[in-house]
Amino acid sequence: MKRYLLTIAGLAGCFVANGQLAVTAQDYERAERFMSYNTEKFVDAGTVRPNWLEGDKFWYTSKSQSGTQTFLVDPVKKTRILTTDYQEQQAQMPRRMGGNDVLSPDGKKAVFIKDWNLWVRDVASKKETQLTTDGVKDYGYATDNAGWKMSDRPVVRWSPDSKKIATFQQDQRNVSDMYLVTTNVGAPVLKAWKYPLPGDKVIATIRRVIIDVENAKVISLNIPADPHRATLSDDISSSGTFDDIDWKEDGSEMAFLSTSRDHKNEKFRIADANTGAVREVFEETVKTQFESGRGAINWRYLPKTKEILWYSERDNWGHMYLYDASTGKLKNRITKGEWLVSRLLKVDEKTRTLYFLGHGKEAGNPYFGYLYKVGFDGKGLTLLTPELGNHSITFSPSDNYFIDSFSQPDVPAVVNLRAINGKLVTKLAQGDVSKLTETGWKAPIPVSVKAHDGKTDIYGLVFTPSKMDAAKKYPVIDYIYPGPQGGSVGSWSFSASRGDHQALAELGFIVVMIEGTSNPYRSKSFHDMSYGNMAENTLPDQITAIRQLAKIYPIDTNKVGIWGHSGGGFATAAAMFRYPDFFKVGIAESGNHDNRNYEDDWGERYNGLAENVDYEAQANQNYAKNLKGKLLLAHGMMDNNVPPSNTMLVVDALIKANKDFDLLLFPNSAHGFGQFSPYMMRRRWDYFVKHLLNTEPPKEVGLRGTTVPPSRN
């Protein structure tokens, strides 16, 4: 009888009042098995990182459960053999200088910044020579400050002959400052830097110069200073070098783009590198914002034939055009159709052929990228990687071959070696997840539903518990990143774990990620759907998608949670305030809740200039009074990307509206929370368990990394 009573008591402890099974520490530990640090080790042979040798030969290592193997591949002989002698081969790899130096193409010189001026160091002799002399604080040469991104590494573009440098003198003298203070014993340390905001009268500008390195001569380009803007992102050095620059081989000319503050006007210009004279070639103006590609700048200057390869979305799709560099007139368009060129990978001027990644041309998921080639005249468009999936391409040094890795979110990678004409040479690797599957792992489910307009196809991923109860409906958690420069899913290639989405699903949820309208890799009109109204945040698409998915999956639409980081934090708070009857629980991390308090270039690029757009109407704090559900706000107190004032504005509004909410602040933490990320994850699990499952989470479960050693001041 006594044992019977103990059994009943034990069972009672596993339930809460509403019949929901309690979530235990063991459940958290089991969920943690689905994190990448526990799953990646069970994936075999899915990657190839080539170490190139002479003659396009290369070696690479491949791991499996039985160990690591090294293969030597000879594309000419079409051989792939096991080898152990790769250390000598590895020594043939060129070594680049790191740190804050930028090495010349010939490897003999390195430029660096000292006291706001540019210097050059001879690599062999270590001799240092000052190249500029008039650089001062906030008006220095090649300084790297994009508001939220900064370093001491100079922003330059070497000429191919290693004799000249394209750079600028960046004027931030009257730009507004941003301030953060550390948390420590004793007086806090003030961090101050230049951080312009949308609507500021003065933003950072760049006075373009060319430096003759051998003669330490500065040639100023004879144009007014340009806004600190570029065509690829909200930075002029997003590619790791000075963006929108293309040199003539002998260093006598430099082509470049000047981008207007609102990103609506692009001027294509060619500078005489010896005199600084600038010739206007042509310009393009758009209604919203101009982009030159996805992840890479797609325009090229071809001085040998006096031509320009140009990228434009003028017909609603991103395509390539050929211009006459002498007259600035269009010669012909190269690609066309209701699909887009995302990334120009290679230009073969001898055969007049382009090689590029394209999206949306093949049937199925438009986010899958495929490799194509086409002639400058627009003829001979050829698909070179026909297998279904998202393709990643690496060309050999001679460009005669390329390595193609392709996969799907639920299908591991296959890696092939192909000749430049697309002909298969040999298979290099085949991803194997059989061991992973044996652990109970399951892949996310790709889905397609309709957007809020009822006609546009949108895509996403669904994560369900590995063991589901057929008689149960599950709360749903919507992970959101609304873009518009990216999307919720991110990469559409295979990954054994995507953050903590599957782990969270294991606790008793269905997790969804939906690429809504206004995200990239689709048409221009699709991408621009929220232009001028950032507060839309794809939320109507998210709601519509969840309701459609609830007809297929056992989703309880009365229990909807949402979370996101950065732009996703902005979207989460907006969801809780603007759709309080649909979204019941939200976690908003590091959100840019009022884009008047976020750096100028991002907002003015995707939203428009402050004088033309009502930023006030989009600010989350203005709608905080509508909160009905449970909201957790989180922010790093040293966040130099999205300053914490963004979250504090929402906190202030919630308090004034007499609303209950939760707040988590990370002292001395930057935008991504760093060492506190595991703690944030555990608190995120706790919050959804408590407020969506309506049960108490286990107390202070020690997931990997949640215990952080105390700092010493």
mmCIF file with all atom_site columns, N, CA and C in Angstrom, residues 462-512:
data_model
loop_
_atom_site.group_PDB
_atom_site.id
_atom_site.type_symbol
_atom_site.label_atom_id
_atom_site.label_alt_id
_atom_site.label_comp_id
_atom_site.label_asym_id
_atom_site.label_entity_id
_atom_site.label_seq_id
_atom_site.pdbx_PDB_ins_code
_atom_site.Cartn_x
_atom_site.Cartn_y
_atom_site.Cartn_z
_atom_site.occupancy
_atom_site.B_iso_or_equiv
_atom_site.pdbx_formal_charge
_atom_site.auth_seq_id
_atom_site.auth_comp_id
_atom_site.auth_asym_id
_atom_site.auth_atom_id
_atom_site.pdbx_PDB_model_num
ATOM 1   N N  . VAL A 1 462 ? 9.470  23.499 -41.392 1.00 0.00 ? 462 VAL A N  1
ATOM 2   C CA . VAL A 1 462 ? 8.697  23.123 -40.209 1.00 0.00 ? 462 VAL A CA 1
ATOM 3   C C  . VAL A 1 462 ? 9.491  22.083 -39.420 1.00 0.00 ? 462 VAL A C  1
ATOM 4   N N  . PHE A 1 463 ? 9.624  22.306 -38.114 1.00 0.00 ? 463 PHE A N  1
ATOM 5   C CA . PHE A 1 463 ? 10.300 21.381 -37.212 1.00 0.00 ? 463 PHE A CA 1
ATOM 6   C C  . PHE A 1 463 ? 9.254  20.790 -36.274 1.00 0.00 ? 463 PHE A C  1
ATOM 7   N N  . THR A 1 464 ? 9.108  19.478 -36.295 1.00 0.00 ? 464 THR A N  1
ATOM 8   C CA . THR A 1 464 ? 8.162  18.808 -35.410 1.00 0.00 ? 464 THR A CA 1
ATOM 9   C C  . THR A 1 464 ? 8.918  17.915 -34.435 1.00 0.00 ? 464 THR A C  1
ATOM 10  N N  . PRO A 1 465 ? 8.331  17.618 -33.277 1.00 0.00 ? 465 PRO A N  1
ATOM 11  C CA . PRO A 1 465 ? 9.010  16.709 -32.340 1.00 0.00 ? 465 PRO A CA 1
ATOM 12  C C  . PRO A 1 465 ? 9.308  15.370 -33.006 1.00 0.00 ? 465 PRO A C  1
ATOM 13  N N  . SER A 1 466 ? 10.420 14.774 -32.650 1.00 0.00 ? 466 SER A N  1
ATOM 14  C CA . SER A 1 466 ? 10.782 13.489 -33.254 1.00 0.00 ? 466 SER A CA 1
ATOM 15  C C  . SER A 1 466 ? 9.796  12.394 -32.877 1.00 0.00 ? 466 SER A C  1
ATOM 16  N N  . LYS A 1 467 ? 9.160  12.545 -31.718 1.00 0.00 ? 467 LYS A N  1
ATOM 17  C CA . LYS A 1 467 ? 8.112  11.609 -31.294 1.00 0.00 ? 467 LYS A CA 1
ATOM 18  C C  . LYS A 1 467 ? 6.857  12.417 -31.028 1.00 0.00 ? 467 LYS A C  1
ATOM 19  N N  . MET A 1 468 ? 5.845  12.227 -31.876 1.00 0.00 ? 468 MET A N  1
ATOM 20  C CA . MET A 1 468 ? 4.623  13.026 -31.780 1.00 0.00 ? 468 MET A CA 1
ATOM 21  C C  . MET A 1 468 ? 3.463  12.181 -31.273 1.00 0.00 ? 468 MET A C  1
ATOM 22  N N  . ASP A 1 469 ? 2.584  12.835 -30.543 1.00 0.00 ? 469 ASP A N  1
ATOM 23  C CA . ASP A 1 469 ? 1.366  12.216 -30.039 1.00 0.00 ? 469 ASP A CA 1
ATOM 24  C C  . ASP A 1 469 ? 0.257  12.498 -31.048 1.00 0.00 ? 469 ASP A C  1
ATOM 25  N N  . ALA A 1 470 ? -0.265 11.460 -31.669 1.00 0.00 ? 470 ALA A N  1
ATOM 26  C CA . ALA A 1 470 ? -1.267 11.625 -32.723 1.00 0.00 ? 470 ALA A CA 1
ATOM 27  C C  . ALA A 1 470 ? -2.546 12.264 -32.214 1.00 0.00 ? 470 ALA A C  1
ATOM 28  N N  . ALA A 1 471 ? -2.792 12.191 -30.918 1.00 0.00 ? 471 ALA A N  1
ATOM 29  C CA . ALA A 1 471 ? -4.036 12.725 -30.368 1.00 0.00 ? 471 ALA A CA 1
ATOM 30  C C  . ALA A 1 471 ? -3.873 14.146 -29.833 1.00 0.00 ? 471 ALA A C  1
ATOM 31  N N  . LYS A 1 472 ? -2.733 14.751 -30.084 1.00 0.00 ? 472 LYS A N  1
ATOM 32  C CA . LYS A 1 472 ? -2.416 16.032 -29.451 1.00 0.00 ? 472 LYS A CA 1
ATOM 33  C C  . LYS A 1 472 ? -2.219 17.141 -30.472 1.00 0.00 ? 472 LYS A C  1
ATOM 34  N N  . LYS A 1 473 ? -2.610 18.349 -30.082 1.00 0.00 ? 473 LYS A N  1
ATOM 35  C CA . LYS A 1 473 ? -2.266 19.543 -30.851 1.00 0.00 ? 473 LYS A CA 1
ATOM 36  C C  . LYS A 1 473 ? -1.147 20.269 -30.124 1.00 0.00 ? 473 LYS A C  1
ATOM 37  N N  . TYR A 1 474 ? -0.215 20.826 -30.901 1.00 0.00 ? 474 TYR A N  1
ATOM 38  C CA . TYR A 1 474 ? 0.987  21.411 -30.320 1.00 0.00 ? 474 TYR A CA 1
ATOM 39  C C  . TYR A 1 474 ? 0.985  22.933 -30.454 1.00 0.00 ? 474 TYR A C  1
ATOM 40  N N  . PRO A 1 475 ? 1.458  23.624 -29.432 1.00 0.00 ? 475 PRO A N  1
ATOM 41  C CA . PRO A 1 475 ? 1.711  25.056 -29.598 1.00 0.00 ? 475 PRO A CA 1
ATOM 42  C C  . PRO A 1 475 ? 2.734  25.260 -30.722 1.00 0.00 ? 475 PRO A C  1
ATOM 43  N N  . VAL A 1 476 ? 2.637  26.380 -31.388 1.00 0.00 ? 476 VAL A N  1
ATOM 44  C CA . VAL A 1 476 ? 3.547  26.665 -32.487 1.00 0.00 ? 476 VAL A CA 1
ATOM 45  C C  . VAL A 1 476 ? 4.419  27.855 -32.118 1.00 0.00 ? 476 VAL A C  1
ATOM 46  N N  . ILE A 1 477 ? 5.695  27.771 -32.481 1.00 0.00 ? 477 ILE A N  1
ATOM 47  C CA . ILE A 1 477 ? 6.641  28.875 -32.270 1.00 0.00 ? 477 ILE A CA 1
ATOM 48  C C  . ILE A 1 477 ? 7.148  29.321 -33.628 1.00 0.00 ? 477 ILE A C  1
ATOM 49  N N  . ASP A 1 478 ? 6.989  30.584 -33.905 1.00 0.00 ? 478 ASP A N  1
ATOM 50  C CA . ASP A 1 478 ? 7.386  31.179 -35.184 1.00 0.00 ? 478 ASP A CA 1
ATOM 51  C C  . ASP A 1 478 ? 8.726  31.884 -34.992 1.00 0.00 ? 478 ASP A C  1
ATOM 52  N N  . TYR A 1 479 ? 9.794  31.320 -35.595 1.00 0.00 ? 479 TYR A N  1
ATOM 53  C CA . TYR A 1 479 ? 11.080 32.023 -35.590 1.00 0.00 ? 479 TYR A CA 1
ATOM 54  C C  . TYR A 1 479 ? 11.075 32.984 -36.771 1.00 0.00 ? 479 TYR A C  1
ATOM 55  N N  . ILE A 1 480 ? 11.375 34.254 -36.511 1.00 0.00 ? 480 ILE A N  1
ATOM 56  C CA . ILE A 1 480 ? 11.239 35.257 -37.565 1.00 0.00 ? 480 ILE A CA 1
ATOM 57  C C  . ILE A 1 480 ? 12.495 36.110 -37.711 1.00 0.00 ? 480 ILE A C  1
ATOM 58  N N  . TYR A 1 481 ? 12.907 36.281 -38.947 1.00 0.00 ? 481 TYR A N  1
ATOM 59  C CA . TYR A 1 481 ? 13.860 37.330 -39.311 1.00 0.00 ? 481 TYR A CA 1
ATOM 60  C C  . TYR A 1 481 ? 13.307 37.942 -40.590 1.00 0.00 ? 481 TYR A C  1
ATOM 61  N N  . PRO A 1 482 ? 12.740 39.131 -40.502 1.00 0.00 ? 482 PRO A N  1
ATOM 62  C CA . PRO A 1 482 ? 11.981 39.661 -41.630 1.00 0.00 ? 482 PRO A CA 1
ATOM 63  C C  . PRO A 1 482 ? 12.807 40.292 -42.743 1.00 0.00 ? 482 PRO A C  1
ATOM 64  N N  . GLY A 1 483 ? 14.095 40.372 -42.563 1.00 0.00 ? 483 GLY A N  1
ATOM 65  C CA . GLY A 1 483 ? 14.904 41.018 -43.585 1.00 0.00 ? 483 GLY A CA 1
ATOM 66  C C  . GLY A 1 483 ? 14.879 42.523 -43.410 1.00 0.00 ? 483 GLY A C  1
ATOM 67  N N  . PRO A 1 484 ? 14.850 43.274 -44.514 1.00 0.00 ? 484 PRO A N  1
ATOM 68  C CA . PRO A 1 484 ? 14.662 42.796 -45.890 1.00 0.00 ? 484 PRO A CA 1
ATOM 69  C C  . PRO A 1 484 ? 15.946 42.365 -46.597 1.00 0.00 ? 484 PRO A C  1
ATOM 70  N N  . GLN A 1 485 ? 17.089 42.425 -45.901 1.00 0.00 ? 485 GLN A N  1
ATOM 71  C CA . GLN A 1 485 ? 18.322 42.003 -46.568 1.00 0.00 ? 485 GLN A CA 1
ATOM 72  C C  . GLN A 1 485 ? 18.536 40.499 -46.464 1.00 0.00 ? 485 GLN A C  1
ATOM 73  N N  . GLY A 1 486 ? 17.748 39.815 -45.677 1.00 0.00 ? 486 GLY A N  1
ATOM 74  C CA . GLY A 1 486 ? 17.840 38.366 -45.517 1.00 0.00 ? 486 GLY A CA 1
ATOM 75  C C  . GLY A 1 486 ? 16.480 37.823 -45.164 1.00 0.00 ? 486 GLY A C  1
ATOM 76  N N  . GLY A 1 487 ? 16.441 36.577 -44.681 1.00 0.00 ? 487 GLY A N  1
ATOM 77  C CA . GLY A 1 487 ? 15.163 35.978 -44.339 1.00 0.00 ? 487 GLY A CA 1
ATOM 78  C C  . GLY A 1 487 ? 15.285 35.006 -43.188 1.00 0.00 ? 487 GLY A C  1
ATOM 79  N N  . SER A 1 488 ? 14.153 34.465 -42.760 1.00 0.00 ? 488 SER A N  1
ATOM 80  C CA . SER A 1 488 ? 14.109 33.589 -41.596 1.00 0.00 ? 488 SER A CA 1
ATOM 81  C C  . SER A 1 488 ? 14.922 32.319 -41.784 1.00 0.00 ? 488 SER A C  1
ATOM 82  N N  . VAL A 1 489 ? 14.865 31.719 -42.965 1.00 0.00 ? 489 VAL A N  1
ATOM 83  C CA . VAL A 1 489 ? 15.531 30.444 -43.187 1.00 0.00 ? 489 VAL A CA 1
ATOM 84  C C  . VAL A 1 489 ? 17.038 30.619 -43.303 1.00 0.00 ? 489 VAL A C  1
ATOM 85  N N  . GLY A 1 490 ? 17.476 31.701 -43.920 1.00 0.00 ? 490 GLY A N  1
ATOM 86  C CA . GLY A 1 490 ? 18.910 31.865 -44.163 1.00 0.00 ? 490 GLY A CA 1
ATOM 87  C C  . GLY A 1 490 ? 19.344 30.942 -45.275 1.00 0.00 ? 490 GLY A C  1
ATOM 88  N N  . SER A 1 491 ? 20.326 30.101 -45.036 1.00 0.00 ? 491 SER A N  1
ATOM 89  C CA . SER A 1 491 ? 20.802 29.175 -46.058 1.00 0.00 ? 491 SER A CA 1
ATOM 90  C C  . SER A 1 491 ? 19.798 28.055 -46.284 1.00 0.00 ? 491 SER A C  1
ATOM 91  N N  . TRP A 1 492 ? 19.573 27.738 -47.570 1.00 0.00 ? 492 TRP A N  1
ATOM 92  C CA . TRP A 1 492 ? 18.685 26.638 -47.925 1.00 0.00 ? 492 TRP A CA 1
ATOM 93  C C  . TRP A 1 492 ? 19.466 25.360 -48.197 1.00 0.00 ? 492 TRP A C  1
ATOM 94  N N  . SER A 1 493 ? 20.728 25.333 -47.832 1.00 0.00 ? 493 SER A N  1
ATOM 95  C CA . SER A 1 493 ? 21.521 24.115 -47.927 1.00 0.00 ? 493 SER A CA 1
ATOM 96  C C  . SER A 1 493 ? 21.300 23.262 -46.679 1.00 0.00 ? 493 SER A C  1
ATOM 97  N N  . PHE A 1 494 ? 21.799 22.032 -46.721 1.00 0.00 ? 494 PHE A N  1
ATOM 98  C CA . PHE A 1 494 ? 21.609 21.112 -45.605 1.00 0.00 ? 494 PHE A CA 1
ATOM 99  C C  . PHE A 1 494 ? 22.413 21.548 -44.383 1.00 0.00 ? 494 PHE A C  1
ATOM 100 N N  . SER A 1 495 ? 21.837 21.346 -43.228 1.00 0.00 ? 495 SER A N  1
ATOM 101 C CA . SER A 1 495 ? 22.540 21.548 -41.974 1.00 0.00 ? 495 SER A CA 1
ATOM 102 C C  . SER A 1 495 ? 21.962 20.566 -40.969 1.00 0.00 ? 495 SER A C  1
ATOM 103 N N  . ALA A 1 496 ? 22.835 19.905 -40.228 1.00 0.00 ? 496 ALA A N  1
ATOM 104 C CA . ALA A 1 496 ? 22.363 18.928 -39.246 1.00 0.00 ? 496 ALA A CA 1
ATOM 105 C C  . ALA A 1 496 ? 21.551 19.593 -38.148 1.00 0.00 ? 496 ALA A C  1
ATOM 106 N N  . SER A 1 497 ? 21.856 20.835 -37.839 1.00 0.00 ? 497 SER A N  1
ATOM 107 C CA . SER A 1 497 ? 21.094 21.603 -36.848 1.00 0.00 ? 497 SER A CA 1
ATOM 108 C C  . SER A 1 497 ? 21.031 23.052 -37.304 1.00 0.00 ? 497 SER A C  1
ATOM 109 N N  . ARG A 1 498 ? 19.877 23.646 -37.148 1.00 0.00 ? 498 ARG A N  1
ATOM 110 C CA . ARG A 1 498 ? 19.695 25.076 -37.433 1.00 0.00 ? 498 ARG A CA 1
ATOM 111 C C  . ARG A 1 498 ? 19.367 25.766 -36.112 1.00 0.00 ? 498 ARG A C  1
ATOM 112 N N  . GLY A 1 499 ? 20.413 26.300 -35.490 1.00 0.00 ? 499 GLY A N  1
ATOM 113 C CA . GLY A 1 499 ? 20.191 26.912 -34.193 1.00 0.00 ? 499 GLY A CA 1
ATOM 114 C C  . GLY A 1 499 ? 19.594 25.907 -33.225 1.00 0.00 ? 499 GLY A C  1
ATOM 115 N N  . ASP A 1 500 ? 18.609 26.355 -32.460 1.00 0.00 ? 500 ASP A N  1
ATOM 116 C CA . ASP A 1 500 ? 17.978 25.465 -31.486 1.00 0.00 ? 500 ASP A CA 1
ATOM 117 C C  . ASP A 1 500 ? 16.549 25.110 -31.877 1.00 0.00 ? 500 ASP A C  1
ATOM 118 N N  . HIS A 1 501 ? 16.231 25.207 -33.164 1.00 0.00 ? 501 HIS A N  1
ATOM 119 C CA . HIS A 1 501 ? 14.836 25.012 -33.592 1.00 0.00 ? 501 HIS A CA 1
ATOM 120 C C  . HIS A 1 501 ? 14.335 23.595 -33.328 1.00 0.00 ? 501 HIS A C  1
ATOM 121 N N  . GLN A 1 502 ? 15.120 22.583 -33.727 1.00 0.00 ? 502 GLN A N  1
ATOM 122 C CA . GLN A 1 502 ? 14.677 21.214 -33.469 1.00 0.00 ? 502 GLN A CA 1
ATOM 123 C C  . GLN A 1 502 ? 14.715 20.894 -31.983 1.00 0.00 ? 502 GLN A C  1
ATOM 124 N N  . ALA A 1 503 ? 15.714 21.415 -31.289 1.00 0.00 ? 503 ALA A N  1
ATOM 125 C CA . ALA A 1 503 ? 15.791 21.207 -29.841 1.00 0.00 ? 503 ALA A CA 1
ATOM 126 C C  . ALA A 1 503 ? 14.548 21.755 -29.156 1.00 0.00 ? 503 ALA A C  1
ATOM 127 N N  . LEU A 1 504 ? 14.124 22.934 -29.571 1.00 0.00 ? 504 LEU A N  1
ATOM 128 C CA . LEU A 1 504 ? 12.924 23.542 -28.996 1.00 0.00 ? 504 LEU A CA 1
ATOM 129 C C  . LEU A 1 504 ? 11.686 22.714 -29.326 1.00 0.00 ? 504 LEU A C  1
ATOM 130 N N  . ALA A 1 505 ? 11.632 22.194 -30.555 1.00 0.00 ? 505 ALA A N  1
ATOM 131 C CA . ALA A 1 505 ? 10.498 21.346 -30.935 1.00 0.00 ? 505 ALA A CA 1
ATOM 132 C C  . ALA A 1 505 ? 10.418 20.113 -30.039 1.00 0.00 ? 505 ALA A C  1
ATOM 133 N N  . GLU A 1 506 ? 11.572 19.581 -29.639 1.00 0.00 ? 506 GLU A N  1
ATOM 134 C CA . GLU A 1 506 ? 11.595 18.376 -28.804 1.00 0.00 ? 506 GLU A CA 1
ATOM 135 C C  . GLU A 1 506 ? 10.946 18.597 -27.446 1.00 0.00 ? 506 GLU A C  1
ATOM 136 N N  . LEU A 1 507 ? 10.819 19.829 -27.018 1.00 0.00 ? 507 LEU A N  1
ATOM 137 C CA . LEU A 1 507 ? 10.197 20.123 -25.723 1.00 0.00 ? 507 LEU A CA 1
ATOM 138 C C  . LEU A 1 507 ? 8.677  20.139 -25.795 1.00 0.00 ? 507 LEU A C  1
ATOM 139 N N  . GLY A 1 508 ? 8.135  19.954 -27.013 1.00 0.00 ? 508 GLY A N  1
ATOM 140 C CA . GLY A 1 508 ? 6.681  19.878 -27.138 1.00 0.00 ? 508 GLY A CA 1
ATOM 141 C C  . GLY A 1 508 ? 6.061  20.968 -27.979 1.00 0.00 ? 508 GLY A C  1
ATOM 142 N N  . PHE A 1 509 ? 6.817  21.454 -28.989 1.00 0.00 ? 509 PHE A N  1
ATOM 143 C CA . PHE A 1 509 ? 6.325  22.513 -29.865 1.00 0.00 ? 509 PHE A CA 1
ATOM 144 C C  . PHE A 1 509 ? 6.481  22.111 -31.326 1.00 0.00 ? 509 PHE A C  1
ATOM 145 N N  . ILE A 1 510 ? 5.765  22.806 -32.184 1.00 0.00 ? 510 ILE A N  1
ATOM 146 C CA . ILE A 1 510 ? 6.058  22.799 -33.611 1.00 0.00 ? 510 ILE A CA 1
ATOM 147 C C  . ILE A 1 510 ? 6.661  24.163 -33.931 1.00 0.00 ? 510 ILE A C  1
ATOM 148 N N  . VAL A 1 511 ? 7.832  24.166 -34.530 1.00 0.00 ? 511 VAL A N  1
ATOM 149 C CA . VAL A 1 511 ? 8.559  25.399 -34.833 1.00 0.00 ? 511 VAL A CA 1
ATOM 150 C C  . VAL A 1 511 ? 8.527  25.636 -36.334 1.00 0.00 ? 511 VAL A C  1
ATOM 151 N N  . VAL A 1 512 ? 8.235  26.873 -36.740 1.00 0.00 ? 512 VAL A N  1
ATOM 152 C CA . VAL A 1 512 ? 8.173  27.195 -38.164 1.00 0.00 ? 512 VAL A CA 1
ATOM 153 C C  . VAL A 1 512 ? 9.090  28.365 -38.477 1.00 0.00 ? 512 VAL A C  1
#
